[in-house]
Coordinates of C-alpha atoms and ligand atoms in Angstrom, one line a residue:
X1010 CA 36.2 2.0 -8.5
X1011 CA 34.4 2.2 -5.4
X1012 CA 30.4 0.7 -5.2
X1013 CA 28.1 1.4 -2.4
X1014 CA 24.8 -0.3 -1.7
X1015 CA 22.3 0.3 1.0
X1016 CA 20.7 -2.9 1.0
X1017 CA 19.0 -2.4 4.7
X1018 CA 16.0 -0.6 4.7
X1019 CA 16.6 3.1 4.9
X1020 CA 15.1 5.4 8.1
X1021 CA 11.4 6.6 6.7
X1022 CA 11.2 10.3 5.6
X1023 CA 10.3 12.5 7.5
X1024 CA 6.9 13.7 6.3
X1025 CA 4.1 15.7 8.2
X1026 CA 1.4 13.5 9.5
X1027 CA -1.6 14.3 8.5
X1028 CA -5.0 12.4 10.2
X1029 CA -7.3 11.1 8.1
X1030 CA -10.5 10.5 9.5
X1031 CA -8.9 9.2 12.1
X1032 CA -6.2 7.1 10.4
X1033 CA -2.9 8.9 10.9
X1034 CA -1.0 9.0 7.3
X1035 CA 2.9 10.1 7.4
X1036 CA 4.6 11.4 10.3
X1037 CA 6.5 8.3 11.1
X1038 CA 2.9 6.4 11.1
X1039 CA 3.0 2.7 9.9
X1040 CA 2.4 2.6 6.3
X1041 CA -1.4 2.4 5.7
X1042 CA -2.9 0.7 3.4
X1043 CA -5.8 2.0 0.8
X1044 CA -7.7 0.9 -1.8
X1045 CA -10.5 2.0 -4.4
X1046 CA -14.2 0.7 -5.3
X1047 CA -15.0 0.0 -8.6
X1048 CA -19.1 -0.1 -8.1
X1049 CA -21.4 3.2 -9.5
X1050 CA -21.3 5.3 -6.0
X1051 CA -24.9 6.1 -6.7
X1052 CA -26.0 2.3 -6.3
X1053 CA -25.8 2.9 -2.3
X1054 CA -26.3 -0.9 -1.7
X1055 CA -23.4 -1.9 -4.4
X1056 CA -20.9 1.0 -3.0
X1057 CA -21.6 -0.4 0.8
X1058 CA -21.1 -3.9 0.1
X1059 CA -17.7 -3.1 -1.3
X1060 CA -16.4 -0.8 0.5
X1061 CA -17.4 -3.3 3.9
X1062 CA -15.2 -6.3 2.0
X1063 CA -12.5 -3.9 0.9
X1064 CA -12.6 -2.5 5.0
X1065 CA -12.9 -6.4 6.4
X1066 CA -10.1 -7.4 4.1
X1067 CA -7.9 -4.9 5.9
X1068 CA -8.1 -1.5 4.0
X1069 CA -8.0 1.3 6.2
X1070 CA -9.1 4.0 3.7
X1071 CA -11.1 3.4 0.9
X1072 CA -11.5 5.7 -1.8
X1073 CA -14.9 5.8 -4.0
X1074 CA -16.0 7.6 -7.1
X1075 CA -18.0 11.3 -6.7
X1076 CA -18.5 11.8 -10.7
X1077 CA -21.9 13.3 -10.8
X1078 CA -24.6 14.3 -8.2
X1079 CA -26.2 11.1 -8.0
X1080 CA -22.8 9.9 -6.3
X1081 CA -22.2 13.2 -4.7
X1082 CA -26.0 12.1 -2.8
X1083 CA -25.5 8.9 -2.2
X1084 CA -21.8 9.2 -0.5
X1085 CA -23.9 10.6 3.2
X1086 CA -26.6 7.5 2.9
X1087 CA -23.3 5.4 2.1
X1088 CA -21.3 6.7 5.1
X1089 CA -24.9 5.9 7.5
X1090 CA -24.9 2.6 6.2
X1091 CA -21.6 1.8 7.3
X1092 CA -21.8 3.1 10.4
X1093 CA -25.3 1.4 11.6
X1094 CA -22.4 -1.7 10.5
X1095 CA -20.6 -0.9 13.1
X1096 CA -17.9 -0.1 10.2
X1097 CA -16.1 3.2 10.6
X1098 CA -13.9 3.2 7.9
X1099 CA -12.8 7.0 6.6
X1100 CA -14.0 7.3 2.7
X1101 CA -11.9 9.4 0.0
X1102 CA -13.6 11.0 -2.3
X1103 CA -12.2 11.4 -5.7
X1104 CA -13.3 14.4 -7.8
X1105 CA -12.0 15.2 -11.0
X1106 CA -13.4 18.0 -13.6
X1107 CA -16.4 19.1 -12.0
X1108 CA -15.4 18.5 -7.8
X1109 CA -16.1 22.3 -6.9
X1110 CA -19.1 22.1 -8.4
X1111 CA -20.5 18.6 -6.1
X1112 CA -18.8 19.8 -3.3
X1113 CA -20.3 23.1 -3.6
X1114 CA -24.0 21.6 -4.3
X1115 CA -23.7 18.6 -1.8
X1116 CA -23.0 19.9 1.7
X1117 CA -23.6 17.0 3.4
X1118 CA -21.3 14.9 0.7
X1119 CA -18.4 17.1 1.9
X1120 CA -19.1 16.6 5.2
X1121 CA -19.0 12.7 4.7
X1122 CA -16.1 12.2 3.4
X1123 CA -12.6 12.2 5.4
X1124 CA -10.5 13.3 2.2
X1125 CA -11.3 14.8 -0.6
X1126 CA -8.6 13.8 -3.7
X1127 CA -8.0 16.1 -6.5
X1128 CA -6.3 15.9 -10.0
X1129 CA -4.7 19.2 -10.6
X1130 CA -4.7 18.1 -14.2
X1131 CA -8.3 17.9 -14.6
X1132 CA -9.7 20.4 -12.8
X1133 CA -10.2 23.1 -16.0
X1134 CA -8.0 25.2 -18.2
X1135 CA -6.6 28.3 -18.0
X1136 CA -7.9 30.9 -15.9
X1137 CA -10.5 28.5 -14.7
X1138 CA -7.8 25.8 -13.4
X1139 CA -7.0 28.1 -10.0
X1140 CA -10.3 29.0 -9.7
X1141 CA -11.6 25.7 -9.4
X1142 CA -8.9 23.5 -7.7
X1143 CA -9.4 27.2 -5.7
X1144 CA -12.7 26.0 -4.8
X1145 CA -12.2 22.2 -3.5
X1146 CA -9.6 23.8 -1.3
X1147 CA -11.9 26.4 0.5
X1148 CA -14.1 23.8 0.9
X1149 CA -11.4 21.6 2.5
X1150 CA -10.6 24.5 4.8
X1151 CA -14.2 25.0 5.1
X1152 CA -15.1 21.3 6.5
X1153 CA -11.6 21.1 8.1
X1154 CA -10.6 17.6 5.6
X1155 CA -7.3 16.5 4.1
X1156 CA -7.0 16.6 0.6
X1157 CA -4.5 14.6 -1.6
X1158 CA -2.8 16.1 -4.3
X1159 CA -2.8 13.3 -6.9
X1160 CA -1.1 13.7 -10.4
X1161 CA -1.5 11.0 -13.0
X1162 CA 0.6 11.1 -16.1
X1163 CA -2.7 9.9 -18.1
X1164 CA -4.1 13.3 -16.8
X1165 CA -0.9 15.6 -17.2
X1166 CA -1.1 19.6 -16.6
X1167 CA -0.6 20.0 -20.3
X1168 CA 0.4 23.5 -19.8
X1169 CA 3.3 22.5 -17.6
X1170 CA 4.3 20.1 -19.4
X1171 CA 4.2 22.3 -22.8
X1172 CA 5.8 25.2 -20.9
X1173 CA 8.5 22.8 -19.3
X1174 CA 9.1 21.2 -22.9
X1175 CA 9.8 24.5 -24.3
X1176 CA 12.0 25.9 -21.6
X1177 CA 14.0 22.3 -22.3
X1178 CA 14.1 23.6 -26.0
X1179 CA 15.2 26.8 -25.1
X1180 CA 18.0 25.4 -23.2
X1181 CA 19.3 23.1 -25.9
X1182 CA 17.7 19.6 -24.5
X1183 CA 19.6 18.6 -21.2
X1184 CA 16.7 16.4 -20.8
X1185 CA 15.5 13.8 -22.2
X1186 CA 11.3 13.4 -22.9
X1187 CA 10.9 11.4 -20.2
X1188 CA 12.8 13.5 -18.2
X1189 CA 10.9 16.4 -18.4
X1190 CA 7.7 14.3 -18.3
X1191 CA 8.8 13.5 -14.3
X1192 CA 10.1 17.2 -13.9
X1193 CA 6.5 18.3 -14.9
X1194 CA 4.6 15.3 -12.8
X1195 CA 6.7 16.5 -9.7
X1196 CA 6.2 19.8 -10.5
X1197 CA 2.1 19.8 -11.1
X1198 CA 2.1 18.2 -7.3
X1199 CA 4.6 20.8 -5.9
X1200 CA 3.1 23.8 -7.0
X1201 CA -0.5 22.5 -7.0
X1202 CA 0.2 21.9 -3.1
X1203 CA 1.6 25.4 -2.5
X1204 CA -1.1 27.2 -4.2
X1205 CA -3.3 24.8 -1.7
X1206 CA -1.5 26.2 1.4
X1207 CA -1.8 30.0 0.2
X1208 CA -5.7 29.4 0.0
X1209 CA -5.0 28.4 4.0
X1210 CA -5.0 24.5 3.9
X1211 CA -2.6 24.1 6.6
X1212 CA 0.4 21.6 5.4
X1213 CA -0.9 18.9 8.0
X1214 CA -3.9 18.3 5.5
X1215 CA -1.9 18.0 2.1
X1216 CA -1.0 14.5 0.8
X1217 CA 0.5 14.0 -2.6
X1218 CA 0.8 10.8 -5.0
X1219 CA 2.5 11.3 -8.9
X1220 CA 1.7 8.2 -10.5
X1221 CA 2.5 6.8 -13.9
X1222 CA 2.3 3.2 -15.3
X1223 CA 6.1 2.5 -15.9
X1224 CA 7.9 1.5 -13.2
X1225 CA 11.1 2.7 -14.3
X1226 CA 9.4 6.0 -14.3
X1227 CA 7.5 5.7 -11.3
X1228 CA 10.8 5.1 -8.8
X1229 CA 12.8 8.0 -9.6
X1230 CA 9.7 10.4 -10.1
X1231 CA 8.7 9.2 -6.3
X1232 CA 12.3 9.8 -5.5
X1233 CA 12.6 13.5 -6.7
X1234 CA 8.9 14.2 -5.3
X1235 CA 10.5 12.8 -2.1
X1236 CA 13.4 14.8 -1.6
X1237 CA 11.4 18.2 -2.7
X1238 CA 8.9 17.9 0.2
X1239 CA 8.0 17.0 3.3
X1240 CA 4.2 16.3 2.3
X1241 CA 3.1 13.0 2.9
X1242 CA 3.3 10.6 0.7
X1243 CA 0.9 8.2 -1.0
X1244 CA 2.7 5.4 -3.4
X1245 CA 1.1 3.9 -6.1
X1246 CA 1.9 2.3 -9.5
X1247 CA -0.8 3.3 -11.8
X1248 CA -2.8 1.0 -14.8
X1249 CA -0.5 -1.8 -13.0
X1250 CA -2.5 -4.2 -14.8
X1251 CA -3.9 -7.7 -14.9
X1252 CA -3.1 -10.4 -12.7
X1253 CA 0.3 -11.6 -12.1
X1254 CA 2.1 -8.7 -14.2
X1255 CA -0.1 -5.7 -12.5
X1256 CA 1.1 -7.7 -9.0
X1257 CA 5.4 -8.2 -10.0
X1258 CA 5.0 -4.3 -11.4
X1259 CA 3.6 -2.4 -8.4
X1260 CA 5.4 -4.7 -5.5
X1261 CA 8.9 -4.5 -7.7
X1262 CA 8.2 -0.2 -7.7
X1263 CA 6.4 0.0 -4.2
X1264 CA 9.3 -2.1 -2.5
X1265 CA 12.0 -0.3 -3.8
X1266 CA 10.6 2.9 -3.1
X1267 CA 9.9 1.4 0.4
X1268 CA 12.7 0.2 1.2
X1269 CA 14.1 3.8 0.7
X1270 CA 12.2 5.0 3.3
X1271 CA 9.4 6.1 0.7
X1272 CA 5.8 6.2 1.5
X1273 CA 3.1 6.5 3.7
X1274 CA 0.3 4.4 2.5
X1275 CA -0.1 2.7 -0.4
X1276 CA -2.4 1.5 -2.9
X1277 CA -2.1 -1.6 -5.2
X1278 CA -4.0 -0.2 -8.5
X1279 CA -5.0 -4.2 -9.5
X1280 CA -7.4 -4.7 -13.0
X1281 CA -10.0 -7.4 -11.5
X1282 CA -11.2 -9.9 -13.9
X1283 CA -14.9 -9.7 -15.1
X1284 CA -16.6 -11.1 -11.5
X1285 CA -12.8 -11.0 -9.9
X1286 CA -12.5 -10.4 -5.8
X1287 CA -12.1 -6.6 -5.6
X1288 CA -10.3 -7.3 -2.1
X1289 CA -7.1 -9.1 -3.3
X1290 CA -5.7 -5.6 -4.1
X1291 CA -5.8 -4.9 -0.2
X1292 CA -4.3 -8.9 0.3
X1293 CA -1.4 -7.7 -1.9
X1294 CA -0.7 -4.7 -0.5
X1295 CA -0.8 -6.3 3.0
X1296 CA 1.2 -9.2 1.7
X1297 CA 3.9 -6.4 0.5
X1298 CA 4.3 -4.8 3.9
X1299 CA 4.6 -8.2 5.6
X1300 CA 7.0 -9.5 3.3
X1301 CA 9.0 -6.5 3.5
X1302 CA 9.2 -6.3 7.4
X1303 CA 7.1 -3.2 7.7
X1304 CA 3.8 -4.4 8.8
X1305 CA 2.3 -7.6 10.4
X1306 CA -1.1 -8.1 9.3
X1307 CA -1.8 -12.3 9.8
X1308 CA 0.6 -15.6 10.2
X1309 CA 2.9 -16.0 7.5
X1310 CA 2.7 -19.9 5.7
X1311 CA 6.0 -20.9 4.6
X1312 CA 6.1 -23.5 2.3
X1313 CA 8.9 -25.1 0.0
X1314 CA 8.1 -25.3 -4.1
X1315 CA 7.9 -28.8 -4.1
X1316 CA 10.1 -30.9 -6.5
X1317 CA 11.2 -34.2 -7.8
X1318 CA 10.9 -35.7 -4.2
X1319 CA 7.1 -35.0 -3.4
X1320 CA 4.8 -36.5 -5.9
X1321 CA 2.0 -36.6 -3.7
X1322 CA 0.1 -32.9 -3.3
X1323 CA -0.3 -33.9 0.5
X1324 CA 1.7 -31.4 1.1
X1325 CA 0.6 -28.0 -1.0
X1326 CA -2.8 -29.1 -0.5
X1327 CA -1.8 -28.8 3.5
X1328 CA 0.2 -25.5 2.8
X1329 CA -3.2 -23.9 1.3
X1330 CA -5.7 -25.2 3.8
X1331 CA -3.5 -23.8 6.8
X1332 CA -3.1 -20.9 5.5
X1333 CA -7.1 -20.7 4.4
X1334 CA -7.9 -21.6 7.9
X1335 CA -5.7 -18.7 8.8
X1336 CA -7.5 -16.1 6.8
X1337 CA -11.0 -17.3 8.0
X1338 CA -10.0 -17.2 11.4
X1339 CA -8.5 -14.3 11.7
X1340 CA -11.0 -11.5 12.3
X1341 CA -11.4 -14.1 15.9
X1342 CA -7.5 -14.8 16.2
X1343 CA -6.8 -10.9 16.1
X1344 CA -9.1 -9.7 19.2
X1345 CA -8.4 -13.1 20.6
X1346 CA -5.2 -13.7 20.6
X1347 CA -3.2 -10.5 20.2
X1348 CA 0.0 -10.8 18.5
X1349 CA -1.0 -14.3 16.4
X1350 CA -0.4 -11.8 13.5
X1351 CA 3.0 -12.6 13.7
X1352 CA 3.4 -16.2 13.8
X1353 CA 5.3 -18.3 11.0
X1354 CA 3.7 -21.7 10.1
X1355 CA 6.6 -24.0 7.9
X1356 CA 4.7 -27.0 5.9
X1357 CA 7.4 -28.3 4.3
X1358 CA 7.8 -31.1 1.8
X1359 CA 10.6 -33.5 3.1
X1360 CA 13.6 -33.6 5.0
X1361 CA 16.4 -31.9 2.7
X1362 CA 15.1 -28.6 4.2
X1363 CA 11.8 -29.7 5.8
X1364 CA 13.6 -29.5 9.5
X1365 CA 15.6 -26.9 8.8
X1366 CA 12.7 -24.2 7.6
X1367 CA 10.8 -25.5 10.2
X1368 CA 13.4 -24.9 13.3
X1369 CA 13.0 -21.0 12.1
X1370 CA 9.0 -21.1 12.4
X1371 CA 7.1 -21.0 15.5
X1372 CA 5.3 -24.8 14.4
X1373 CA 6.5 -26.2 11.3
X1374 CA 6.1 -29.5 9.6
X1375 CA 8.3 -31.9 7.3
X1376 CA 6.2 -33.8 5.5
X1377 CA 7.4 -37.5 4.2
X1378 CA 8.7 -36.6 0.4
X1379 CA 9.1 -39.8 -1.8
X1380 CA 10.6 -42.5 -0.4
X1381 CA 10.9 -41.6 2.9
X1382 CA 8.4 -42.9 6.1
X1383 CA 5.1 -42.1 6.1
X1384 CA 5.9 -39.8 9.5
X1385 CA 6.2 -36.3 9.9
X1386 CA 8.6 -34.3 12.5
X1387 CA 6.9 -31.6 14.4
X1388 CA 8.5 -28.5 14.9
X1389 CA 7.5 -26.2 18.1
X1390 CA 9.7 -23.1 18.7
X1391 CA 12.5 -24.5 17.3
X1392 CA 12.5 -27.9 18.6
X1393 CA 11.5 -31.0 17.4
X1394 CA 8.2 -31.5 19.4
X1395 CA 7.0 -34.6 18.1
X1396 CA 6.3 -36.9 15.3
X1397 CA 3.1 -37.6 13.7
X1398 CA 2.4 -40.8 11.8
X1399 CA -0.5 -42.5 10.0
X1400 CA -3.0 -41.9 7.3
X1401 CA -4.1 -38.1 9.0
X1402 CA -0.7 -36.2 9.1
X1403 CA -2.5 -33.0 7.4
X1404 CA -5.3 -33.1 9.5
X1405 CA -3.0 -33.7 12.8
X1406 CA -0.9 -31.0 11.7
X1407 CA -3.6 -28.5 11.4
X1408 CA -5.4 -29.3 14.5
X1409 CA -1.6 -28.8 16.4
X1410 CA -1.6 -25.2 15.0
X1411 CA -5.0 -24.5 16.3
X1412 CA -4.0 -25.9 19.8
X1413 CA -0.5 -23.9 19.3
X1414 CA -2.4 -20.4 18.4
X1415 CA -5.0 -21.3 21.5
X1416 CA -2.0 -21.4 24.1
Ligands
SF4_2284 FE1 12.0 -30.6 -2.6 FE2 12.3 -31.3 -0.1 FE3 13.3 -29.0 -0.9 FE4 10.7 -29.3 -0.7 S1 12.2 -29.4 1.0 S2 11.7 -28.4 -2.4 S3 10.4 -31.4 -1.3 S4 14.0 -31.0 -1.6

């Protein structure tokens, strides 16, 4: 038996690009990377403030809420306010139920906005449900904006899906539930985006997303939506979750799909804690990118786990203050130093693989584990550059990286 694996990253699909306020999505386009505010859009103050962290923190779309006409009026004052910032970051607006209807009654909400996203499976039944997904798109056409397609298995077309179960029946079951449940997701985007182009929205301003929560769902839905079209995509693991488990779920679905050449921006869908920082979902998705080779965003920190031969923190607590010093720095670094985004720092806890991790960075460090002398090897593009020694090794250390990023 013959096995085949294709464990380099595959050649990106070819997908039409489609520009986004400015921000070019598919197309070959490096993936982008989006995120969504969780404040009430009509608190104008609120909805700025986020969307300014989520855009600082490296999100080059954001995506807020347009529920009711309180939102609907408030996205224009929203879009002012960023821009007397200096901030000129495109905002998605996402519309579900009653989208035709605050596009419709807020002109200059429409004209605000650099995409408009719609849920084919909430926007009315029956004969209403062309009419009114009818509606957003003239008024897409209308103010010349993108729109995204985005099916949610929480939101399912439950016609489809009924009609799709009972052709399944009819056919004596060659697939299973969950089968048909990604036939109908992939479908609803398909024919929602078809219908979208026989209004007149040309295909260079259609993205689609069909998210669910599962992962093992999510990868070969993504994967059958892929090969079907050449819309752009937009990736995302929906309800990922809390903490670490939301994290592991939607970088163990995003990369594979990535790595298949899957893709065009993506979204980390994190659960904050009550008070949590709204911005690490941008962090992670950054972090993703970088680790998978597709993006450089800032300096990558390696640093060894630690074990039984460090029982002094000297050397964590090092780890996180360079790599802190990094992400307060770097709005500077970036239009001082171009390129610093991809240096790699090594802080490394002794010398089983201290010298050896740090040959591979640009400046690395091997710290003294247990036992050994209380002096450090300096690494500077692969060489051993020096050794510090004394009480202020950390302190050295970080002060050589500023001096190292400065030349
Ligand atoms: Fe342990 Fe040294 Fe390896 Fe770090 S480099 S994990 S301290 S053996």
């Amino acid at each position: 038996m013959s096995m085949s694996f294709a464990f380099e990253p595959q050649p990106r699909r070819a997908t039409v690009a489609v520009d986004v306020g400015g921000v070019r999505v598919g197309g070959g386009a490096p993936v982008v990377v989006q995120s969504m505010t969780n404040t009430d859009t009509a608190d104008v103050d609120a909805t700025v403030a986020q969307v300014a962290a989520l855009h600082r923190a490296g999100s080059e779309l954001v995506r807020i809420t347009v529920d009711r006409d309180e939102s609907a009026a408030a996205v224009p004052r929203i879009r002012e306010r960023l821009e007397r910032l200096g901030l000129d970051v495109p905002l998605i607006g996402d519309f579900h139920y009653i989208g035709h209807k605050l596009l419709a009654d807020h002109p200059a909400c429409a004209e605000a906005l650099a995409k408009y996203r719609i849920n084919p499976g909430n926007v009315g039944f029956k004969e209403k449900k062309d009419r009114q997904f009818g509606a957003i798109i003239e008024r897409a056409i209308q103010y010349d904006k993108p729109v995204r397609i985005g099916v949610n298995w929480g939101s399912l077309d439950q016609e489809l899906l009924t009609r799709l179960m009972n052709d399944n029946q009819e056919k004596g079951f060659p697939l299973t539930a969950q089968q048909v449940m990604r036939e109908t997701i992939v479908q609803s985007a398909l024919i929602s985006a078809e219908l979208a182009e026989e209004i007149g929205l040309p295909r260079n301003r259609i993205i689609l997303s069909a998210k669910v929560s599962n992962v093992q769902d999510l990868i070969p839905t993504y994967a059958m939506l892929s090969v079907r079209t050449d819309h752009a995509l937009h990736l995302g693991l929906t309800e990922a979750g809390m903490g670490s488990k939301g994290i592991v779920a939607s970088s163990a679905s995003l990369g594979i799909l990535m790595q298949q050449g899957i893709g065009d921006t993506i979204r980390i869908s994190l659960t904050p804690e009550p008070g949590g920082d709204r911005t690490r979902e941008v962090q992670v998705a950054q972090e993703l990118l970088q680790v998978m080779g597709f993006r450089q965003f800032i300096p990558v920190v390696a640093a060894c786990p630690g074990c039984g031969r460090t029982t002094s923190t000297v050397f964590q607590e090092l780890a996180q203050k360079i790599q802190d010093d990094i992400r307060r720095n770097m709005p500077v670094w970036r239009e001082k130093y171009p390129g610093v985004e991809g240096l790699k720092v090594a802080v490394m806890g002794c010398i089983v693989n201290g010298p050896g991790e740090s040959k591979h960075a640009d400046i690395g460090i091997s710290l003294p584990g247990t036992g050994e002398l209380p002096a450090a090897p300096v690494y500077i593009d692969g060489k051993k550059a020096l050794t510090i020694r004394g009480t202020n090794i950390a302190g050295d250390f970080e002060t050589l990286v500023g001096e190292y990023i400065e030349k």
